[in-house]
């Protein structure tokens, strides 16, 4: 019967590859509701900005039976079978739920209690979650030659902030509406939030903070107080909700997400859950890096590579995918209670738009916010991921190296270029010396840029500098020019 995976996104794709690498030779069936095969969701903003064509995000084919556009309607746990909307049935030995999350709809015009819209929104309103959403919004706003449009973005969480900056950089007039006093209020303290707001204003984004969107109509967004904000288009970025309906109907334990234990098992030991739909230790991580880690762990557990090693609780690391704002957030705003005495380290340089707030316990990072400190963010990401102790000189950790100037030559060889795949400048140089003499080859050799995608510009800059500093072959410079992701999920 084999393994059936419900969901065709990055978590499912990673699980299939991890299972095959771990030696699993059985049948693998992936049932994806979207019509597209798996794609690199963190780079959707690049599609929205017109920097990448949609097809560039497609991940390489995985060794599994893939059925796209397939909705799973029910799970028969007694007979270990899943049923789909097309009338088919798929027996399983092990079932993995990787159903992801759906956009949360704010209360504009009365959504249904489960958060879905009560009726289809009018044409000028878009949510952003899928590749089709990006295509629809780009089509509505027109191409690069179209006149700038006025766009209202509702919700200043991570997606809302990134979307507002992307649309502003594309030339549109953007207003970001948020009900809290500062952007990303669930992840940032007031100081960091105020500095982020100030930076957004400098970039030309208009902010309406402490305001609530109450409805929309042709050419406007309605706000509290019955104010009407002129808008050619409204983009809803009000967060996400784990997709748990299938698990609930199957009688599995569900709180915010599908509850899993340290082995990523649901309340039915033959059913596991990973990614945005899974809740482990009361946490729904909601990041692609956590989904990948869970997929790797589950593959090892299912194949016996690590039969007794439980999955560690999610360790959330958030980075804005834009070079305009260097922001990193580690863990929750405050570490969970009961973790022992804590130490708080803060640093602020308002004129330089730099800020740090680290919460430590036992000398280890438990939560933190870094704004405008990219080198410190890279170092802390490694320490946080390994749960390693921080150096005793906290200030040197934050400021021991001069601030980044943007030139590759300014960075030390051991500095990380790609946090997701732990690729340093030295690693890029070694790959270059081994014959990877263009951007595509560097990506293939090191997997830099194939994580969150935030390092793509840095890798391109390194490649251009390396080409300029060597006896370049004909065409080398062109191969390091701004380009698009390859089927590896990186750039070429």
Coordinates of C-alpha atoms in Angstrom, one line a residue:
X1 CA 0.0 0.0 0.0
X2 CA 2.9 2.3 0.7
X3 CA 2.8 6.0 1.9
X4 CA 0.1 8.4 0.9
X5 CA 0.9 12.2 1.3
X6 CA -2.1 14.6 1.3
X7 CA -0.8 18.0 0.1
X8 CA 1.5 18.8 -2.8
X9 CA 3.5 21.7 -1.5
X10 CA 7.1 22.2 -0.4
X11 CA 6.7 20.0 2.7
X12 CA 5.4 17.0 0.7
X13 CA 8.1 17.5 -1.9
X14 CA 10.8 17.6 0.7
X15 CA 9.4 14.4 2.4
X16 CA 9.4 12.4 -0.9
X17 CA 13.0 13.3 -1.6
X18 CA 14.1 12.6 2.0
X19 CA 12.3 9.2 1.9
X20 CA 14.1 8.3 -1.3
X21 CA 17.5 9.4 0.0
X22 CA 16.9 7.4 3.1
X23 CA 16.4 4.2 1.0
X24 CA 12.6 4.0 0.9
X25 CA 11.7 1.9 -2.2
X26 CA 8.0 1.5 -1.6
X27 CA 5.1 3.2 -3.3
X28 CA 4.7 6.9 -2.7
X29 CA 1.5 8.8 -3.7
X30 CA 1.1 12.5 -3.4
X31 CA -2.3 14.1 -3.7
X32 CA -2.2 17.8 -4.3
X33 CA -5.2 20.1 -4.4
X34 CA -3.4 22.8 -6.5
X35 CA -3.2 22.3 -10.2
X36 CA 0.5 23.0 -10.1
X37 CA 3.2 20.6 -9.0
X38 CA 5.3 21.6 -6.0
X39 CA 6.8 25.1 -6.2
X40 CA 9.0 27.2 -4.0
X41 CA 6.4 29.2 -2.1
X42 CA 8.8 31.6 -0.4
X43 CA 9.7 33.2 -3.7
X44 CA 6.1 34.2 -4.6
X45 CA 7.0 37.8 -3.9
X46 CA 9.5 37.6 -6.8
X47 CA 6.8 36.5 -9.1
X48 CA 4.6 39.4 -7.9
X49 CA 7.4 41.8 -8.5
X50 CA 7.9 40.5 -12.0
X51 CA 11.4 39.5 -11.3
X52 CA 10.7 35.8 -11.9
X53 CA 8.3 34.0 -14.3
X54 CA 5.9 31.7 -12.4
X55 CA 7.4 28.5 -13.9
X56 CA 10.8 29.4 -12.5
X57 CA 9.5 28.4 -9.0
X58 CA 8.7 24.8 -10.0
X59 CA 10.7 22.3 -7.9
X60 CA 12.3 19.3 -9.7
X61 CA 10.1 16.3 -10.2
X62 CA 10.1 13.9 -7.2
X63 CA 10.1 10.2 -7.4
X64 CA 6.4 9.6 -6.5
X65 CA 3.0 9.2 -8.1
X66 CA 1.8 12.8 -8.2
X67 CA -1.8 13.7 -8.7
X68 CA -2.4 17.5 -9.0
X69 CA -5.8 19.1 -8.8
X70 CA -7.0 16.4 -6.5
X71 CA -9.0 17.1 -3.4
X72 CA -9.1 14.5 -0.6
X73 CA -12.6 14.4 0.8
X74 CA -12.3 11.9 3.6
X75 CA -10.1 9.4 5.5
X76 CA -11.3 5.9 6.4
X77 CA -9.0 5.1 9.3
X78 CA -10.6 1.7 9.8
X79 CA -9.8 0.5 6.3
X80 CA -6.8 2.8 5.9
X81 CA -8.0 4.5 2.7
X82 CA -8.3 8.1 1.6
X83 CA -11.1 9.1 -0.8
X84 CA -10.8 11.9 -3.3
X85 CA -13.3 14.2 -5.0
X86 CA -12.9 12.4 -8.4
X87 CA -14.3 9.2 -6.8
X88 CA -10.9 7.4 -6.5
X89 CA -9.7 5.6 -3.4
X90 CA -6.1 5.3 -2.2
X91 CA -5.1 2.7 0.4
X92 CA -2.2 3.5 2.7
X93 CA 0.1 1.8 5.1
X94 CA 1.2 5.3 6.4
X95 CA -0.7 8.5 5.8
X96 CA 1.0 11.9 6.0
X97 CA -1.0 15.1 6.2
X98 CA 0.8 18.0 4.7
X99 CA -2.3 20.1 3.9
X100 CA -0.7 23.4 4.7
X101 CA -2.6 26.6 5.6
X102 CA -5.2 28.8 3.9
X103 CA -5.4 32.6 4.0
X104 CA -7.3 34.1 6.9
X105 CA -10.1 36.4 5.7
X106 CA -10.6 39.5 7.8
X107 CA -14.1 40.5 8.7
X108 CA -14.9 42.6 5.6
X109 CA -18.5 42.1 4.8
X110 CA -19.1 39.1 7.2
X111 CA -17.0 36.0 6.6
X112 CA -18.3 32.6 7.5
X113 CA -17.4 31.4 11.1
X114 CA -14.6 29.2 9.8
X115 CA -12.9 32.1 8.3
X116 CA -13.8 31.4 4.6
X117 CA -15.5 34.3 2.8
X118 CA -19.3 34.3 2.9
X119 CA -19.3 35.0 -0.8
X120 CA -16.8 35.6 -3.5
X121 CA -15.2 39.0 -3.1
X122 CA -15.5 41.6 -5.8
X123 CA -13.0 41.6 -8.6
X124 CA -10.6 44.2 -7.1
X125 CA -9.9 42.1 -4.0
X126 CA -7.1 39.5 -3.8
X127 CA -5.7 37.2 -1.2
X128 CA -2.1 36.1 -1.5
X129 CA -1.2 32.5 -0.9
X130 CA -0.7 30.6 -4.1
X131 CA 1.0 31.0 -7.5
X132 CA -2.4 31.6 -9.1
X133 CA -3.1 34.4 -6.6
X134 CA 0.1 36.1 -7.7
X135 CA -0.8 35.7 -11.4
X136 CA -4.3 37.2 -10.7
X137 CA -2.9 40.2 -8.9
X138 CA -0.3 40.9 -11.5
X139 CA -2.9 40.7 -14.2
X140 CA -5.2 43.0 -12.3
X141 CA -2.4 45.6 -11.8
X142 CA -1.1 45.4 -15.4
X143 CA 2.4 44.9 -16.7
X144 CA 5.5 47.1 -16.2
X145 CA 4.2 49.6 -18.8
X146 CA 0.9 50.0 -17.1
X147 CA 0.2 53.2 -15.1
X148 CA 0.8 53.0 -11.3
X149 CA -2.3 51.9 -9.4
X150 CA -3.4 52.7 -5.9
X151 CA -3.3 49.5 -3.8
X152 CA -4.5 49.0 -0.2
X153 CA -2.8 46.1 1.6
X154 CA -4.8 44.9 4.6
X155 CA -2.7 43.4 7.4
X156 CA 0.9 44.2 8.3
X157 CA 2.2 40.8 9.2
X158 CA 5.2 39.3 7.4
X159 CA 3.3 38.8 4.2
X160 CA 1.7 42.2 4.3
X161 CA 4.9 44.0 4.8
X162 CA 6.7 42.1 2.1
X163 CA 3.8 42.6 -0.3
X164 CA 3.6 46.4 0.4
X165 CA 7.3 46.8 -0.3
X166 CA 7.2 44.7 -3.4
X167 CA 4.3 46.7 -4.9
X168 CA 5.9 50.0 -3.9
X169 CA 9.1 49.0 -5.6
X170 CA 7.1 48.1 -8.7
X171 CA 5.9 51.8 -8.8
X172 CA 2.4 51.5 -7.3
X173 CA 1.0 53.8 -4.6
X174 CA 0.6 51.6 -1.6
X175 CA -1.2 52.1 1.7
X176 CA -0.7 49.5 4.4
X177 CA -3.7 49.2 6.8
X178 CA -3.1 47.5 10.1
X179 CA -5.3 47.4 13.3
X180 CA -2.3 47.3 15.7
X181 CA 0.0 50.3 16.6
X182 CA 2.9 49.0 14.6
X183 CA 3.7 46.4 11.8
X184 CA 4.3 42.8 12.7
X185 CA 3.0 43.4 16.2
X186 CA 2.8 39.6 16.9
X187 CA 6.5 39.2 16.3
X188 CA 8.1 42.6 17.2
X189 CA 8.2 44.7 20.3
X190 CA 7.2 48.3 20.1
X191 CA 10.7 49.7 19.5
X192 CA 11.4 47.3 16.6
X193 CA 7.9 47.8 15.2
X194 CA 8.3 51.6 15.3
X195 CA 11.7 51.4 13.5
X196 CA 10.2 49.1 10.8
X197 CA 7.3 51.6 10.3
X198 CA 9.7 54.4 9.9
X199 CA 11.7 52.4 7.3
X200 CA 8.5 51.6 5.4
X201 CA 7.6 55.3 5.3
X202 CA 11.0 56.1 4.0
X203 CA 10.4 53.6 1.2
X204 CA 7.2 55.4 0.2
X205 CA 4.6 53.1 1.8
X206 CA 1.8 55.0 3.5
X207 CA 0.8 53.5 6.8
X208 CA -2.6 53.6 8.5
X209 CA -1.9 52.0 11.9
X210 CA -4.5 51.4 14.5
X211 CA -7.2 51.3 11.8
X212 CA -9.6 48.6 10.9
X213 CA -10.8 47.7 7.4
X214 CA -14.6 47.1 7.5
X215 CA -15.5 46.6 3.9
X216 CA -14.8 47.3 0.3
X217 CA -16.5 48.6 -2.8
X218 CA -15.7 49.7 -6.3
X219 CA -12.6 51.9 -6.1
X220 CA -12.3 52.1 -2.3
X221 CA -11.6 50.3 1.0
X222 CA -13.9 51.2 3.8
X223 CA -12.3 51.9 7.2
X224 CA -13.7 52.3 10.7
X225 CA -15.4 55.6 11.2
X226 CA -16.9 55.1 7.7
X227 CA -13.8 56.6 6.0
X228 CA -13.3 55.5 2.5
X229 CA -9.7 55.0 1.3
X230 CA -9.4 55.3 -2.5
X231 CA -8.0 52.0 -3.9
X232 CA -7.9 50.5 -7.3
X233 CA -7.1 47.2 -5.7
X234 CA -7.3 45.6 -2.2
X235 CA -4.8 42.9 -1.2
X236 CA -5.8 40.9 1.9
X237 CA -2.8 39.7 4.0
X238 CA -4.4 38.8 7.3
X239 CA -2.4 35.7 8.1
X240 CA -3.1 32.0 7.7
X241 CA -5.1 29.3 9.3
X242 CA -3.9 25.6 9.4
X243 CA -6.0 23.4 7.1
X244 CA -7.4 20.9 9.6
X245 CA -10.8 20.1 8.2
X246 CA -9.8 16.7 6.8
X247 CA -8.2 15.8 10.2
X248 CA -11.3 16.9 12.1
X249 CA -13.6 14.9 10.0
X250 CA -11.3 11.9 10.5
X251 CA -11.6 12.2 14.2
X252 CA -8.0 13.2 14.8
X253 CA -7.0 15.5 17.7
X254 CA -7.0 19.1 16.5
X255 CA -6.4 22.4 18.4
X256 CA -5.0 25.2 16.3
X257 CA -3.3 22.7 14.1
X258 CA -3.3 18.9 13.8
X259 CA -1.7 17.8 17.1
X260 CA 1.4 15.7 16.7
X261 CA 3.9 14.2 19.2
X262 CA 7.6 14.1 19.2
X263 CA 7.6 11.5 16.3
X264 CA 5.2 13.7 14.3
X265 CA 2.4 11.2 14.9
X266 CA -1.2 12.3 15.2
X267 CA -3.7 10.7 17.6
X268 CA -3.7 7.8 15.1
X269 CA -0.2 6.3 15.1
X270 CA -0.5 5.4 11.4
X271 CA -1.1 9.1 10.5
X272 CA 1.5 11.8 10.7
X273 CA 1.4 15.5 10.0
X274 CA 4.0 18.0 9.0
X275 CA 4.3 21.6 7.9
X276 CA 1.9 24.5 8.3
X277 CA -1.0 22.2 9.4
X278 CA 0.9 20.5 12.2
X279 CA 0.9 21.6 15.9
X280 CA 3.8 20.3 18.0
X281 CA 4.2 21.3 21.7
X282 CA 1.4 23.9 21.3
X283 CA 3.3 25.6 18.4
X284 CA 2.3 25.9 14.7
X285 CA 5.6 27.1 13.2
X286 CA 4.3 28.1 9.8
X287 CA 7.7 28.5 8.2
X288 CA 9.1 26.5 5.3
X289 CA 12.4 25.8 7.1
X290 CA 10.5 24.1 9.9
X291 CA 8.4 22.1 7.4
X292 CA 11.6 20.9 5.7
X293 CA 13.1 19.9 9.1
X294 CA 10.0 18.0 10.0
X295 CA 10.0 16.3 6.6
X296 CA 13.6 15.2 7.0
X297 CA 13.0 14.0 10.5
X298 CA 9.8 12.0 9.6
X299 CA 11.6 10.4 6.6
X300 CA 14.4 9.2 9.0
X301 CA 11.8 7.9 11.5
X302 CA 9.7 6.1 8.9
X303 CA 12.7 4.4 7.3
X304 CA 14.4 3.5 10.5
X305 CA 17.4 5.8 10.0
X306 CA 16.7 7.4 13.4
X307 CA 14.0 5.1 14.9
X308 CA 14.3 6.5 18.5
X309 CA 15.1 10.1 17.8
X310 CA 12.0 12.4 18.3
X311 CA 11.5 15.5 16.3
X312 CA 12.5 18.6 18.2
X313 CA 9.9 21.3 18.8
X314 CA 9.8 23.9 16.0
X315 CA 12.5 26.6 16.2
X316 CA 11.0 29.5 14.3
X317 CA 13.3 31.8 12.4
X318 CA 11.8 34.6 10.4
X319 CA 13.7 36.7 7.8
X320 CA 12.0 39.3 5.6
X321 CA 12.6 38.4 2.0
X322 CA 13.7 41.9 0.9
X323 CA 17.1 43.7 0.8
X324 CA 15.4 47.0 1.6
X325 CA 14.9 45.9 5.3
X326 CA 17.3 43.5 7.2
X327 CA 15.0 41.9 9.8
X328 CA 15.4 38.6 11.6
X329 CA 13.1 37.2 14.3
X330 CA 14.0 34.2 16.4
X331 CA 11.4 32.2 18.3
X332 CA 8.2 33.7 19.8
X333 CA 8.1 37.3 21.1
X334 CA 8.7 35.9 24.6
X335 CA 10.1 32.4 25.5
X336 CA 7.7 29.9 27.0
X337 CA 7.2 30.1 30.8
X338 CA 9.0 27.7 33.0
X339 CA 12.3 27.9 31.1
X340 CA 14.3 29.3 34.0
X341 CA 15.7 32.7 34.6
X342 CA 16.2 34.9 31.6
X343 CA 18.7 37.6 30.5
X344 CA 17.7 40.3 28.1
X345 CA 20.2 42.1 25.9
X346 CA 19.2 45.2 24.0
X347 CA 20.9 47.6 21.6
X348 CA 19.5 50.5 19.7
X349 CA 20.9 52.9 17.1
X350 CA 17.9 54.8 15.9
X351 CA 19.9 57.0 13.5
X352 CA 21.3 53.9 11.8
X353 CA 18.0 52.1 12.0
X354 CA 19.7 49.3 14.0
X355 CA 18.1 47.4 16.9
X356 CA 18.6 44.2 18.8
X357 CA 16.7 42.5 21.6
X358 CA 17.8 39.1 22.7
X359 CA 16.2 36.9 25.4
X360 CA 18.6 34.3 26.7
X361 CA 18.2 31.4 29.2
X362 CA 21.2 29.4 30.3
X363 CA 23.3 31.5 28.0
X364 CA 21.3 30.3 24.9
X365 CA 19.1 32.3 22.7
X366 CA 15.4 31.7 23.3
X367 CA 13.9 34.7 21.5
X368 CA 15.2 37.7 19.6
X369 CA 14.7 40.5 17.2
X370 CA 17.5 42.0 15.0
X371 CA 16.9 44.9 12.7
X372 CA 19.7 46.3 10.4
X373 CA 22.3 43.8 11.8
X374 CA 22.7 41.2 9.0
X375 CA 26.0 39.7 10.2
X376 CA 24.7 39.3 13.8
X377 CA 21.6 37.7 12.4
X378 CA 23.6 35.2 10.4
X379 CA 25.7 34.2 13.4
X380 CA 22.8 34.0 15.8
X381 CA 20.8 31.9 13.3
X382 CA 23.5 29.2 13.5
X383 CA 23.7 29.4 17.3
X384 CA 19.9 29.3 17.7
X385 CA 19.6 26.4 15.3
X386 CA 22.2 24.3 17.2
X387 CA 20.9 25.5 20.6
X388 CA 24.5 26.5 21.3
X389 CA 25.7 28.9 24.0
X390 CA 26.3 32.6 23.0
X391 CA 29.7 34.2 23.6
X392 CA 30.0 36.0 26.9
X393 CA 30.6 39.3 25.2
X394 CA 27.1 40.0 23.9
X395 CA 27.9 43.3 22.3
X396 CA 30.8 42.0 20.3
X397 CA 28.4 39.4 18.9
X398 CA 26.2 42.2 17.6
X399 CA 28.8 44.7 16.6
X400 CA 32.1 42.9 16.3
X401 CA 32.2 43.4 12.5
X402 CA 31.6 46.7 10.6
X403 CA 28.1 47.0 9.2
X404 CA 27.5 45.5 5.8
X405 CA 28.2 47.9 2.9
X406 CA 26.7 45.6 0.3
X407 CA 30.1 44.8 -1.4
X408 CA 31.0 41.2 -1.4
X409 CA 34.7 42.0 -0.8
X410 CA 33.8 43.5 2.6
X411 CA 32.7 40.2 4.1
X412 CA 35.0 37.7 5.8
X413 CA 35.4 34.3 4.1
X414 CA 33.7 32.4 7.0
X415 CA 30.6 34.6 6.8
X416 CA 27.4 32.8 5.8
X417 CA 25.9 33.8 2.4
X418 CA 23.0 31.2 2.6
X419 CA 21.7 30.7 6.1
X420 CA 19.2 28.0 5.0
X421 CA 21.9 25.7 3.6
X422 CA 24.8 26.8 5.7
X423 CA 26.8 28.0 2.7
X424 CA 29.7 30.4 3.5
X425 CA 31.7 32.6 1.1
X426 CA 34.5 30.0 1.5
X427 CA 32.1 27.3 0.4
X428 CA 31.2 29.3 -2.7
X429 CA 34.9 29.9 -3.4
X430 CA 35.7 26.2 -3.0
X431 CA 32.9 25.3 -5.5
X432 CA 34.2 27.9 -7.9
X433 CA 37.8 26.5 -7.7
X434 CA 36.3 23.0 -8.3
X435 CA 34.9 24.2 -11.6
X436 CA 31.5 25.7 -10.8
X437 CA 32.2 28.8 -12.9
X438 CA 28.7 30.2 -13.3
X439 CA 25.7 30.9 -11.2
X440 CA 23.8 27.8 -12.1
X441 CA 26.8 25.6 -11.3
X442 CA 27.3 27.3 -8.0
X443 CA 23.7 26.7 -7.0
X444 CA 24.0 23.0 -8.1
X445 CA 27.2 22.5 -6.2
X446 CA 26.3 24.3 -2.9
X447 CA 22.4 24.6 -3.0
X448 CA 22.8 28.3 -2.1
X449 CA 19.6 30.3 -2.9
X450 CA 17.4 27.1 -2.7
X451 CA 16.1 27.8 0.8
X452 CA 14.2 31.0 1.4
X453 CA 15.7 32.7 -1.6
X454 CA 16.8 35.8 0.3
X455 CA 20.5 35.3 -0.6
X456 CA 20.0 35.3 -4.3
X457 CA 21.3 38.8 -4.8
X458 CA 24.3 38.1 -2.6
X459 CA 25.2 35.0 -4.5
X460 CA 24.9 36.8 -7.8
X461 CA 27.2 39.6 -6.5
X462 CA 29.7 37.1 -5.3
X463 CA 29.7 35.4 -8.7
X464 CA 30.2 38.6 -10.5
X465 CA 33.1 39.6 -8.3
X466 CA 34.7 36.1 -8.7
X467 CA 34.3 36.4 -12.5
X468 CA 35.9 39.9 -12.5
X469 CA 38.8 38.6 -10.4
X470 CA 39.7 35.6 -12.5
X471 CA 40.7 35.0 -16.1
X472 CA 37.1 34.9 -17.2
X473 CA 36.0 32.6 -19.9
X474 CA 33.8 34.0 -22.7
X475 CA 30.3 34.3 -21.5
X476 CA 31.1 34.0 -17.7
X477 CA 29.9 37.5 -16.9
X478 CA 26.5 36.9 -18.6
X479 CA 26.1 33.8 -16.5
X480 CA 26.4 35.8 -13.4
X481 CA 23.9 38.5 -14.5
X482 CA 20.5 38.9 -12.8
X483 CA 18.6 35.7 -13.6
X484 CA 15.8 33.4 -12.5
X485 CA 15.6 30.3 -10.3
X486 CA 16.4 27.0 -11.9
X487 CA 14.5 23.8 -11.4
X488 CA 16.7 23.3 -8.3
X489 CA 14.7 26.1 -6.7
X490 CA 17.7 28.4 -6.8
X491 CA 19.0 30.7 -9.5
X492 CA 20.7 30.2 -12.8

